[in-house]
Amino acid sequence: AKIEHKSQTIRDDIADMAMSEQYLRTKQALLKAKKKEQEMQIAQKVAIIRETEVEKMREKVAKMQELLHSRRQELKITEEIIHEKDGAKKELDKKIEASIRRQSFVEKKIVEKKCDNNANDDQQS
């Protein structure tokens, strides 16, 4: 009876140990699953942050392209104004040249008339 009791106690201990081992394995699996879930949540948060950064960069690039486009427009307008002013300056230069030529021509005529008048006065004397 003592031996049976001892063997029963040993069987109970073995069964308890098996149950404890099963409990520990289950607990370990649950902890691993929880850890994986936490890692997944962290990875999702990182992905969301990256997506936000990408969106901000896209907005920044769009603004820079818009700014570049507006600056190009400004340059184009400035260039057109310069060409217009250039044309107006050339026109003005032509008018000034014509006026100088006219003045020079008129001065020559006046000098010629004076010379003719002086020659006529000399002849009459």
mmCIF file of C-alpha atoms in Angstrom:
data_model
loop_
_atom_site.group_PDB
_atom_site.id
_atom_site.type_symbol
_atom_site.label_atom_id
_atom_site.label_comp_id
_atom_site.label_asym_id
_atom_site.label_seq_id
_atom_site.Cartn_x
_atom_site.Cartn_y
_atom_site.Cartn_z
ATOM 1 C CA ALA A 1 0.000 0.000 0.000
ATOM 2 C CA LYS A 2 2.879 2.346 0.818
ATOM 3 C CA ILE A 3 4.472 1.686 -2.553
ATOM 4 C CA GLU A 4 1.170 2.249 -4.320
ATOM 5 C CA HIS A 5 0.704 5.469 -2.427
ATOM 6 C CA LYS A 6 4.231 6.607 -3.334
ATOM 7 C CA SER A 7 3.712 5.657 -6.979
ATOM 8 C CA GLN A 8 0.346 7.488 -6.959
ATOM 9 C CA THR A 9 2.038 10.552 -5.476
ATOM 10 C CA ILE A 10 4.760 10.343 -8.115
ATOM 11 C CA ARG A 11 2.109 9.999 -10.864
ATOM 12 C CA ASP A 12 0.290 13.030 -9.459
ATOM 13 C CA ASP A 13 3.564 14.976 -9.340
ATOM 14 C CA ILE A 14 4.338 13.966 -12.931
ATOM 15 C CA ALA A 15 0.834 15.001 -14.006
ATOM 16 C CA ASP A 16 1.230 18.327 -12.158
ATOM 17 C CA MET A 17 4.607 18.850 -13.808
ATOM 18 C CA ALA A 18 3.138 18.058 -17.221
ATOM 19 C CA MET A 19 0.312 20.514 -16.557
ATOM 20 C CA SER A 20 2.814 23.121 -15.358
ATOM 21 C CA GLU A 21 4.928 22.590 -18.483
ATOM 22 C CA GLN A 22 1.828 22.891 -20.692
ATOM 23 C CA TYR A 23 0.813 26.062 -18.809
ATOM 24 C CA LEU A 24 4.303 27.536 -19.257
ATOM 25 C CA ARG A 25 4.303 26.741 -22.999
ATOM 26 C CA THR A 26 0.884 28.319 -23.409
ATOM 27 C CA LYS A 27 1.961 31.369 -21.403
ATOM 28 C CA GLN A 28 5.149 31.641 -23.478
ATOM 29 C CA ALA A 29 3.163 31.417 -26.739
ATOM 30 C CA LEU A 30 0.778 34.116 -25.499
ATOM 31 C CA LEU A 31 3.697 36.370 -24.573
ATOM 32 C CA LYS A 32 5.279 35.822 -27.999
ATOM 33 C CA ALA A 33 1.990 36.634 -29.706
ATOM 34 C CA LYS A 34 1.589 39.784 -27.595
ATOM 35 C CA LYS A 35 5.156 40.840 -28.413
ATOM 36 C CA LYS A 36 4.531 40.289 -32.150
ATOM 37 C CA GLU A 37 1.343 42.349 -31.900
ATOM 38 C CA GLN A 38 3.209 45.189 -30.186
ATOM 39 C CA GLU A 39 5.925 45.048 -32.859
ATOM 40 C CA MET A 40 3.222 45.200 -35.531
ATOM 41 C CA GLN A 41 1.630 48.252 -33.891
ATOM 42 C CA ILE A 42 5.018 49.964 -33.710
ATOM 43 C CA ALA A 43 5.653 49.139 -37.374
ATOM 44 C CA GLN A 44 2.220 50.572 -38.283
ATOM 45 C CA LYS A 45 2.964 53.793 -36.372
ATOM 46 C CA VAL A 46 6.338 54.088 -38.124
ATOM 47 C CA ALA A 47 4.633 53.520 -41.492
ATOM 48 C CA ILE A 48 2.044 56.216 -40.708
ATOM 49 C CA ILE A 49 4.812 58.650 -39.728
ATOM 50 C CA ARG A 50 6.702 57.870 -42.968
ATOM 51 C CA GLU A 51 3.541 58.350 -45.036
ATOM 52 C CA THR A 52 3.001 61.714 -43.352
ATOM 53 C CA GLU A 53 6.589 62.704 -44.106
ATOM 54 C CA VAL A 54 6.187 61.635 -47.731
ATOM 55 C CA GLU A 55 2.986 63.682 -48.023
ATOM 56 C CA LYS A 56 4.732 66.735 -46.536
ATOM 57 C CA MET A 57 7.607 66.300 -48.996
ATOM 58 C CA ARG A 58 5.144 66.058 -51.892
ATOM 59 C CA GLU A 59 3.484 69.281 -50.739
ATOM 60 C CA LYS A 60 6.880 70.953 -50.406
ATOM 61 C CA VAL A 61 7.897 69.830 -53.909
ATOM 62 C CA ALA A 62 4.561 71.054 -55.309
ATOM 63 C CA LYS A 63 5.068 74.464 -53.650
ATOM 64 C CA MET A 64 8.625 74.667 -54.972
ATOM 65 C CA GLN A 65 7.445 73.812 -58.488
ATOM 66 C CA GLU A 66 4.739 76.454 -58.193
ATOM 67 C CA LEU A 67 7.297 79.012 -57.019
ATOM 68 C CA LEU A 68 9.646 78.054 -59.852
ATOM 69 C CA HIS A 69 6.808 78.421 -62.366
ATOM 70 C CA SER A 70 5.876 81.863 -61.023
ATOM 71 C CA ARG A 71 9.517 82.994 -61.120
ATOM 72 C CA ARG A 72 9.791 81.785 -64.713
ATOM 73 C CA GLN A 73 6.668 83.789 -65.547
ATOM 74 C CA GLU A 74 8.166 86.866 -63.860
ATOM 75 C CA LEU A 75 11.395 86.419 -65.823
ATOM 76 C CA LYS A 76 9.474 86.019 -69.060
ATOM 77 C CA ILE A 77 7.487 89.195 -68.388
ATOM 78 C CA THR A 78 10.669 91.072 -67.439
ATOM 79 C CA GLU A 79 12.328 89.849 -70.623
ATOM 80 C CA GLU A 80 9.367 91.037 -72.707
ATOM 81 C CA ILE A 81 9.465 94.447 -71.012
ATOM 82 C CA ILE A 82 13.201 94.715 -71.699
ATOM 83 C CA HIS A 83 12.607 93.885 -75.377
ATOM 84 C CA GLU A 84 9.843 96.503 -75.553
ATOM 85 C CA LYS A 85 12.079 99.107 -73.906
ATOM 86 C CA ASP A 86 14.885 98.127 -76.274
ATOM 87 C CA GLY A 87 12.583 98.698 -79.240
ATOM 88 C CA ALA A 88 11.446 102.042 -77.837
ATOM 89 C CA LYS A 89 15.080 103.067 -77.209
ATOM 90 C CA LYS A 90 16.072 102.175 -80.776
ATOM 91 C CA GLU A 91 13.129 104.180 -82.079
ATOM 92 C CA LEU A 92 14.132 107.137 -79.912
ATOM 93 C CA ASP A 93 17.770 106.838 -81.035
ATOM 94 C CA LYS A 94 16.622 106.906 -84.670
ATOM 95 C CA LYS A 95 14.572 110.058 -84.029
ATOM 96 C CA ILE A 96 17.506 111.720 -82.276
ATOM 97 C CA GLU A 97 19.825 110.792 -85.163
ATOM 98 C CA ALA A 98 17.354 112.141 -87.706
ATOM 99 C CA SER A 99 17.000 115.340 -85.705
ATOM 100 C CA ILE A 100 20.808 115.718 -85.493
ATOM 101 C CA ARG A 101 21.101 115.146 -89.259
ATOM 102 C CA ARG A 102 18.331 117.691 -89.843
ATOM 103 C CA GLN A 103 20.042 120.186 -87.540
ATOM 104 C CA SER A 104 23.337 119.640 -89.294
ATOM 105 C CA PHE A 105 21.641 120.057 -92.681
ATOM 106 C CA VAL A 106 19.915 123.287 -91.552
ATOM 107 C CA GLU A 107 23.202 124.647 -90.169
ATOM 108 C CA LYS A 108 24.902 123.948 -93.492
ATOM 109 C CA LYS A 109 22.136 125.760 -95.344
ATOM 110 C CA ILE A 110 22.434 128.739 -93.003
ATOM 111 C CA VAL A 111 26.201 128.837 -93.481
ATOM 112 C CA GLU A 112 25.769 128.540 -97.260
ATOM 113 C CA LYS A 113 23.248 131.389 -97.252
ATOM 114 C CA LYS A 114 25.592 133.553 -95.219
ATOM 115 C CA CYS A 115 28.397 132.742 -97.596
ATOM 116 C CA ASP A 116 26.157 133.523 -100.577
ATOM 117 C CA ASN A 117 25.015 136.766 -98.946
ATOM 118 C CA ASN A 118 28.608 137.736 -98.153
ATOM 119 C CA ALA A 119 29.649 136.958 -101.713
ATOM 120 C CA ASN A 120 26.727 138.994 -103.060
ATOM 121 C CA ASP A 121 27.610 141.891 -100.733
ATOM 122 C CA ASP A 122 31.215 141.741 -101.872
ATOM 123 C CA GLN A 123 30.193 141.790 -105.500
ATOM 124 C CA GLN A 124 27.862 144.764 -105.003
ATOM 125 C CA SER A 125 30.536 146.780 -103.300
#
